[in-house]
PDB file of C-alpha atoms in Angstrom:
ATOM      1  CA  UNK X 661     -49.276  61.639  63.441  1.00 67.00           C
ATOM      2  CA  UNK X 662     -49.838  65.427  63.785  1.00 79.00           C
ATOM      3  CA  UNK X 663     -46.425  66.272  62.377  1.00 78.00           C
ATOM      4  CA  UNK X 664     -45.362  63.297  60.592  1.00 77.00           C
ATOM      5  CA  UNK X 665     -41.906  63.904  62.021  1.00 80.00           C
ATOM      6  CA  UNK X 666     -39.746  61.131  63.933  1.00 80.00           C
ATOM      7  CA  UNK X 667     -40.351  61.254  67.170  1.00 73.00           C
ATOM      8  CA  UNK X 668     -38.340  58.552  68.913  1.00 77.00           C
ATOM      9  CA  UNK X 669     -37.154  54.940  68.189  1.00 85.00           C
ATOM     10  CA  UNK X 670     -36.823  51.807  70.268  1.00 87.00           C
ATOM     11  CA  UNK X 671     -34.163  49.110  70.088  1.00 82.00           C
ATOM     12  CA  UNK X 672     -35.529  45.611  69.953  1.00 84.00           C
ATOM     13  CA  UNK X 673     -33.630  42.602  69.737  1.00 77.00           C
ATOM     14  CA  UNK X 674     -32.248  41.743  65.844  1.00 83.00           C
ATOM     15  CA  UNK X 675     -34.486  42.138  63.239  1.00 89.00           C
ATOM     16  CA  UNK X 676     -38.092  42.797  63.293  1.00 92.00           C
ATOM     17  CA  UNK X 677     -40.589  40.912  61.638  1.00 94.00           C
ATOM     18  CA  UNK X 678     -44.020  42.033  62.854  1.00 97.00           C
ATOM     19  CA  UNK X 679     -45.873  44.433  64.527  1.00 97.00           C
ATOM     20  CA  UNK X 680     -49.443  45.239  66.369  1.00 98.00           C
ATOM     21  CA  UNK X 681     -50.801  47.942  68.454  1.00 97.00           C
ATOM     22  CA  UNK X 682     -53.198  47.859  71.078  1.00 97.00           C
ATOM     23  CA  UNK X 683     -54.780  51.708  71.172  1.00 96.00           C
ATOM     24  CA  UNK X 684     -56.981  51.034  73.971  1.00 96.00           C
ATOM     25  CA  UNK X 685     -53.893  50.196  76.356  1.00 94.00           C
ATOM     26  CA  UNK X 686     -51.346  52.330  74.229  1.00 96.00           C
ATOM     27  CA  UNK X 687     -49.244  49.361  73.804  1.00 96.00           C
ATOM     28  CA  UNK X 688     -46.807  48.369  71.208  1.00 96.00           C
ATOM     29  CA  UNK X 689     -46.021  44.968  70.131  1.00 96.00           C
ATOM     30  CA  UNK X 690     -42.955  43.577  68.000  1.00 95.00           C
ATOM     31  CA  UNK X 691     -42.013  40.350  66.767  1.00 96.00           C
ATOM     32  CA  UNK X 692     -37.978  39.733  66.514  1.00 92.00           C
ATOM     33  CA  UNK X 693     -35.136  37.519  66.326  1.00 90.00           C
ATOM     34  CA  UNK X 694     -31.861  38.628  67.827  1.00 86.00           C
ATOM     35  CA  UNK X 695     -30.091  38.486  71.658  1.00 82.00           C
ATOM     36  CA  UNK X 696     -31.437  40.416  74.802  1.00 74.00           C
ATOM     37  CA  UNK X 697     -29.742  40.881  77.989  1.00 69.00           C
ATOM     38  CA  UNK X 698     -31.689  39.119  80.939  1.00 67.00           C
ATOM     39  CA  UNK X 699     -29.506  39.855  83.672  1.00 59.00           C
ATOM     40  CA  UNK X 700     -27.471  43.253  83.655  1.00 68.00           C
ATOM     41  CA  UNK X 701     -23.774  43.169  84.122  1.00 65.00           C
ATOM     42  CA  UNK X 702     -22.335  44.127  87.488  1.00 69.00           C
ATOM     43  CA  UNK X 703     -18.734  44.944  88.352  1.00 70.00           C
ATOM     44  CA  UNK X 704     -17.855  41.193  88.855  1.00 75.00           C
ATOM     45  CA  UNK X 705     -20.150  39.444  86.381  1.00 72.00           C
ATOM     46  CA  UNK X 706     -21.112  39.928  82.568  1.00 71.00           C
ATOM     47  CA  UNK X 707     -24.298  40.247  81.398  1.00 64.00           C
ATOM     48  CA  UNK X 708     -25.965  37.381  81.026  1.00 65.00           C
ATOM     49  CA  UNK X 709     -27.503  37.114  77.192  1.00 70.00           C
ATOM     50  CA  UNK X 710     -29.887  35.026  75.612  1.00 79.00           C
ATOM     51  CA  UNK X 711     -30.774  34.570  71.768  1.00 84.00           C
ATOM     52  CA  UNK X 712     -34.265  33.596  70.310  1.00 85.00           C
ATOM     53  CA  UNK X 713     -37.249  34.901  68.658  1.00 92.00           C
ATOM     54  CA  UNK X 714     -39.231  37.232  71.157  1.00 92.00           C
ATOM     55  CA  UNK X 715     -42.380  39.149  71.655  1.00 94.00           C
ATOM     56  CA  UNK X 716     -41.373  42.639  72.738  1.00 92.00           C
ATOM     57  CA  UNK X 717     -44.160  44.570  74.863  1.00 93.00           C
ATOM     58  CA  UNK X 718     -43.571  48.654  74.408  1.00 93.00           C
ATOM     59  CA  UNK X 719     -45.377  51.125  76.436  1.00 94.00           C
ATOM     60  CA  UNK X 720     -46.321  53.536  73.784  1.00 94.00           C
ATOM     61  CA  UNK X 721     -46.679  56.447  76.395  1.00 94.00           C
ATOM     62  CA  UNK X 722     -42.767  56.481  77.082  1.00 94.00           C
ATOM     63  CA  UNK X 723     -41.497  54.051  74.501  1.00 93.00           C
ATOM     64  CA  UNK X 724     -39.914  51.920  77.338  1.00 91.00           C
ATOM     65  CA  UNK X 725     -39.633  48.346  76.851  1.00 90.00           C
ATOM     66  CA  UNK X 726     -41.875  46.492  79.777  1.00 90.00           C
ATOM     67  CA  UNK X 727     -41.797  42.658  78.736  1.00 89.00           C
ATOM     68  CA  UNK X 728     -39.847  40.367  76.621  1.00 88.00           C
ATOM     69  CA  UNK X 729     -41.407  36.770  75.844  1.00 91.00           C
ATOM     70  CA  UNK X 730     -39.292  34.248  74.386  1.00 88.00           C
ATOM     71  CA  UNK X 731     -40.829  32.491  71.435  1.00 92.00           C
ATOM     72  CA  UNK X 732     -40.332  28.749  69.980  1.00 89.00           C
ATOM     73  CA  UNK X 733     -40.083  30.242  66.460  1.00 93.00           C
ATOM     74  CA  UNK X 734     -40.500  33.553  64.560  1.00 94.00           C
ATOM     75  CA  UNK X 735     -43.860  35.012  64.532  1.00 96.00           C
ATOM     76  CA  UNK X 736     -44.209  36.410  61.141  1.00 97.00           C
ATOM     77  CA  UNK X 737     -47.720  38.342  61.748  1.00 98.00           C
ATOM     78  CA  UNK X 738     -48.985  39.885  64.712  1.00 98.00           C
ATOM     79  CA  UNK X 739     -52.638  40.907  65.698  1.00 98.00           C
ATOM     80  CA  UNK X 740     -54.440  42.082  68.481  1.00 98.00           C
ATOM     81  CA  UNK X 741     -57.782  41.660  70.156  1.00 98.00           C
ATOM     82  CA  UNK X 742     -58.220  45.106  71.924  1.00 97.00           C
ATOM     83  CA  UNK X 743     -61.186  44.085  74.050  1.00 96.00           C
ATOM     84  CA  UNK X 744     -59.380  41.092  75.548  1.00 95.00           C
ATOM     85  CA  UNK X 745     -55.997  42.769  75.273  1.00 95.00           C
ATOM     86  CA  UNK X 746     -54.828  39.295  73.677  1.00 97.00           C
ATOM     87  CA  UNK X 747     -52.073  39.260  71.301  1.00 98.00           C
ATOM     88  CA  UNK X 748     -52.113  36.698  68.323  1.00 98.00           C
ATOM     89  CA  UNK X 749     -48.683  35.711  66.147  1.00 98.00           C
ATOM     90  CA  UNK X 750     -48.324  33.078  63.464  1.00 98.00           C
ATOM     91  CA  UNK X 751     -45.728  30.538  64.215  1.00 97.00           C
ATOM     92  CA  UNK X 752     -45.200  29.510  60.431  1.00 96.00           C
ATOM     93  CA  UNK X 753     -42.720  27.116  61.170  1.00 95.00           C
ATOM     94  CA  UNK X 754     -44.857  24.903  63.071  1.00 96.00           C
ATOM     95  CA  UNK X 755     -48.160  25.501  61.936  1.00 98.00           C
ATOM     96  CA  UNK X 756     -49.417  27.307  65.127  1.00 97.00           C
ATOM     97  CA  UNK X 757     -51.354  30.232  66.148  1.00 98.00           C
ATOM     98  CA  UNK X 758     -49.234  31.527  69.251  1.00 98.00           C
ATOM     99  CA  UNK X 759     -51.813  33.190  72.299  1.00 98.00           C
ATOM    100  CA  UNK X 760     -50.014  35.572  74.446  1.00 97.00           C
ATOM    101  CA  UNK X 761     -51.648  37.129  77.209  1.00 95.00           C
ATOM    102  CA  UNK X 762     -50.830  38.854  80.485  1.00 87.00           C
ATOM    103  CA  UNK X 763     -53.021  37.867  83.674  1.00 75.00           C
ATOM    104  CA  UNK X 764     -54.912  40.286  85.793  1.00 70.00           C
ATOM    105  CA  UNK X 765     -53.722  38.576  89.026  1.00 63.00           C
ATOM    106  CA  UNK X 766     -51.782  39.000  90.413  1.00 68.00           C
ATOM    107  CA  UNK X 767     -50.672  42.612  89.683  1.00 65.00           C
ATOM    108  CA  UNK X 768     -47.978  42.925  87.520  1.00 66.00           C
ATOM    109  CA  UNK X 769     -47.741  39.352  86.128  1.00 70.00           C
ATOM    110  CA  UNK X 770     -45.716  39.767  83.082  1.00 84.00           C
ATOM    111  CA  UNK X 771     -46.765  38.578  79.344  1.00 92.00           C
ATOM    112  CA  UNK X 772     -46.809  34.975  78.645  1.00 93.00           C
ATOM    113  CA  UNK X 773     -47.447  32.427  75.810  1.00 95.00           C
ATOM    114  CA  UNK X 774     -50.919  30.829  77.119  1.00 95.00           C
ATOM    115  CA  UNK X 775     -51.581  28.506  74.133  1.00 96.00           C
ATOM    116  CA  UNK X 776     -50.263  27.297  70.677  1.00 97.00           C
ATOM    117  CA  UNK X 777     -53.379  26.204  68.588  1.00 98.00           C
ATOM    118  CA  UNK X 778     -52.714  24.022  65.698  1.00 98.00           C
ATOM    119  CA  UNK X 779     -54.112  25.569  62.628  1.00 98.00           C
ATOM    120  CA  UNK X 780     -53.501  24.958  58.958  1.00 97.00           C
ATOM    121  CA  UNK X 781     -50.334  24.503  56.770  1.00 97.00           C
ATOM    122  CA  UNK X 782     -47.741  28.003  56.929  1.00 98.00           C
ATOM    123  CA  UNK X 783     -50.031  30.109  58.852  1.00 98.00           C
ATOM    124  CA  UNK X 784     -49.332  33.763  57.728  1.00 98.00           C
ATOM    125  CA  UNK X 785     -51.994  36.703  57.794  1.00 98.00           C
ATOM    126  CA  UNK X 786     -54.207  37.240  60.628  1.00 98.00           C
ATOM    127  CA  UNK X 787     -57.274  39.444  61.572  1.00 98.00           C
ATOM    128  CA  UNK X 788     -59.393  39.620  64.579  1.00 98.00           C
ATOM    129  CA  UNK X 789     -63.039  40.447  65.150  1.00 98.00           C
ATOM    130  CA  UNK X 790     -63.233  41.806  68.905  1.00 98.00           C
ATOM    131  CA  UNK X 791     -66.964  42.000  68.835  1.00 98.00           C
ATOM    132  CA  UNK X 792     -67.267  37.983  68.307  1.00 98.00           C
ATOM    133  CA  UNK X 793     -64.042  37.408  70.133  1.00 98.00           C
ATOM    134  CA  UNK X 794     -62.660  35.256  66.968  1.00 98.00           C
ATOM    135  CA  UNK X 795     -59.316  35.055  65.530  1.00 98.00           C
ATOM    136  CA  UNK X 796     -58.800  34.494  61.560  1.00 98.00           C
ATOM    137  CA  UNK X 797     -55.641  32.570  60.462  1.00 98.00           C
ATOM    138  CA  UNK X 798     -54.698  32.963  56.885  1.00 98.00           C
ATOM    139  CA  UNK X 799     -52.853  29.506  55.947  1.00 98.00           C
ATOM    140  CA  UNK X 800     -50.888  29.924  52.998  1.00 97.00           C
ATOM    141  CA  UNK X 801     -49.788  26.191  52.266  1.00 98.00           C
ATOM    142  CA  UNK X 802     -53.264  25.051  52.506  1.00 97.00           C
ATOM    143  CA  UNK X 803     -55.121  27.808  50.928  1.00 97.00           C
ATOM    144  CA  UNK X 804     -57.499  27.884  53.771  1.00 97.00           C
ATOM    145  CA  UNK X 805     -58.565  30.469  56.735  1.00 98.00           C
ATOM    146  CA  UNK X 806     -58.565  28.822  59.877  1.00 98.00           C
ATOM    147  CA  UNK X 807     -61.354  30.018  62.676  1.00 98.00           C
ATOM    148  CA  UNK X 808     -60.448  30.354  66.061  1.00 98.00           C
ATOM    149  CA  UNK X 809     -62.610  30.728  69.225  1.00 98.00           C
ATOM    150  CA  UNK X 810     -60.818  33.704  70.955  1.00 98.00           C
ATOM    151  CA  UNK X 811     -62.390  32.299  74.834  1.00 97.00           C
ATOM    152  CA  UNK X 812     -61.496  28.667  74.006  1.00 97.00           C
ATOM    153  CA  UNK X 813     -58.523  28.874  71.991  1.00 98.00           C
ATOM    154  CA  UNK X 814     -59.906  25.875  69.655  1.00 98.00           C
ATOM    155  CA  UNK X 815     -60.173  26.179  65.979  1.00 98.00           C
ATOM    156  CA  UNK X 816     -63.974  25.805  65.274  1.00 98.00           C
ATOM    157  CA  UNK X 817     -63.728  25.551  61.404  1.00 98.00           C
ATOM    158  CA  UNK X 818     -61.734  25.704  58.456  1.00 98.00           C
ATOM    159  CA  UNK X 819     -62.836  27.664  55.294  1.00 97.00           C
ATOM    160  CA  UNK X 820     -61.650  26.399  51.979  1.00 96.00           C
ATOM    161  CA  UNK X 821     -60.468  29.258  49.549  1.00 94.00           C
ATOM    162  CA  UNK X 822     -59.474  28.911  45.622  1.00 91.00           C
ATOM    163  CA  UNK X 823     -55.737  30.600  46.387  1.00 93.00           C
ATOM    164  CA  UNK X 824     -53.222  31.037  49.072  1.00 96.00           C
ATOM    165  CA  UNK X 825     -54.537  34.163  51.302  1.00 96.00           C
ATOM    166  CA  UNK X 826     -51.920  37.098  51.074  1.00 96.00           C
ATOM    167  CA  UNK X 827     -53.717  39.174  53.437  1.00 97.00           C
ATOM    168  CA  UNK X 828     -57.063  39.381  55.976  1.00 98.00           C
ATOM    169  CA  UNK X 829     -59.206  42.150  57.067  1.00 97.00           C
ATOM    170  CA  UNK X 830     -62.280  42.134  59.645  1.00 98.00           C
ATOM    171  CA  UNK X 831     -65.578  44.051  59.339  1.00 97.00           C
ATOM    172  CA  UNK X 832     -66.563  43.493  63.135  1.00 97.00           C
ATOM    173  CA  UNK X 833     -69.485  45.890  62.795  1.00 97.00           C
ATOM    174  CA  UNK X 834     -70.994  43.741  59.754  1.00 96.00           C
ATOM    175  CA  UNK X 835     -69.330  40.351  60.869  1.00 97.00           C
ATOM    176  CA  UNK X 836     -67.671  40.026  57.614  1.00 96.00           C
ATOM    177  CA  UNK X 837     -63.910  38.880  56.579  1.00 97.00           C
ATOM    178  CA  UNK X 838     -62.367  39.773  53.690  1.00 96.00           C
ATOM    179  CA  UNK X 839     -59.429  37.537  52.376  1.00 96.00           C
ATOM    180  CA  UNK X 840     -56.846  38.809  49.582  1.00 94.00           C
ATOM    181  CA  UNK X 841     -56.406  36.037  47.159  1.00 91.00           C
ATOM    182  CA  UNK X 842     -54.240  36.047  43.986  1.00 83.00           C
ATOM    183  CA  UNK X 843     -56.653  37.951  41.789  1.00 83.00           C
ATOM    184  CA  UNK X 844     -59.564  38.334  43.898  1.00 88.00           C
ATOM    185  CA  UNK X 845     -60.710  39.387  47.215  1.00 92.00           C
ATOM    186  CA  UNK X 846     -63.132  36.526  48.963  1.00 93.00           C
ATOM    187  CA  UNK X 847     -65.775  37.971  51.688  1.00 94.00           C
ATOM    188  CA  UNK X 848     -66.561  35.222  54.341  1.00 96.00           C
ATOM    189  CA  UNK X 849     -69.616  35.527  56.639  1.00 96.00           C
ATOM    190  CA  UNK X 850     -68.625  35.543  59.977  1.00 97.00           C
ATOM    191  CA  UNK X 851     -71.607  34.140  61.126  1.00 96.00           C
ATOM    192  CA  UNK X 852     -71.873  31.013  59.126  1.00 96.00           C
ATOM    193  CA  UNK X 853     -68.131  30.996  58.228  1.00 97.00           C
ATOM    194  CA  UNK X 854     -68.680  30.357  54.475  1.00 95.00           C
ATOM    195  CA  UNK X 855     -67.732  32.792  51.751  1.00 92.00           C
ATOM    196  CA  UNK X 856     -70.951  34.734  51.218  1.00 83.00           C
ATOM    197  CA  UNK X 857     -70.225  36.058  47.914  1.00 66.00           C
ATOM    198  CA  UNK X 858     -68.245  35.326  44.737  1.00 57.00           C
ATOM    199  CA  UNK X 859     -65.068  36.418  44.672  1.00 62.00           C
ATOM    200  CA  UNK X 860     -64.263  40.243  44.061  1.00 65.00           C
ATOM    201  CA  UNK X 861     -62.074  40.449  40.985  1.00 67.00           C
ATOM    202  CA  UNK X 862     -58.892  42.690  41.486  1.00 64.00           C
ATOM    203  CA  UNK X 863     -57.768  45.239  38.911  1.00 64.00           C
ATOM    204  CA  UNK X 864     -55.104  42.997  37.623  1.00 58.00           C
ATOM    205  CA  UNK X 865     -57.075  39.961  37.179  1.00 49.00           C
ATOM    206  CA  UNK X 866     -59.399  41.833  34.822  1.00 42.00           C
ATOM    207  CA  UNK X 867     -56.657  42.686  32.258  1.00 42.00           C
TER     208      UNK X 867
END
């Protein structure tokens, strides 16, 4: 960031679809589809390879891969709760919010899928409010936002929209969620889980 020069690269499996960063732990998460080596080759046996969708965990200090977690389907979007150190991914193919964590005990426990939460149709964009431990999932096929309690991994409500959500952003200080729609930005009150204001028209919608 100081020089805007390329300082390194990390080879993950196949094609990368989504990224997220936990700046508190200096950890990077990458969703990709490809082949990884699960057992290294020896002089007498070839390497064991496994293909699939993966969540790759990268140490931001060393750019070294510390873990790879096999997924059921490609995670098309990622978000991180930096307070709980929990990763969330959109499993668009199966309408799940995938929850991935690393238990604190015993020490060195690997990252693993903790839950798959059924949400709306074709989940896409994600946002997290770490203050309220709430995860927001934009459902692109059902024009809605699923509100997920991060403590229980349960959907608490679904907020209807006027169009498919294309992007989400959470303001944790104001407890507001901003939702990009086709021609508007909807504002959702995090306390009531209702659209708190008339949708704000974007520049393209006013022409």
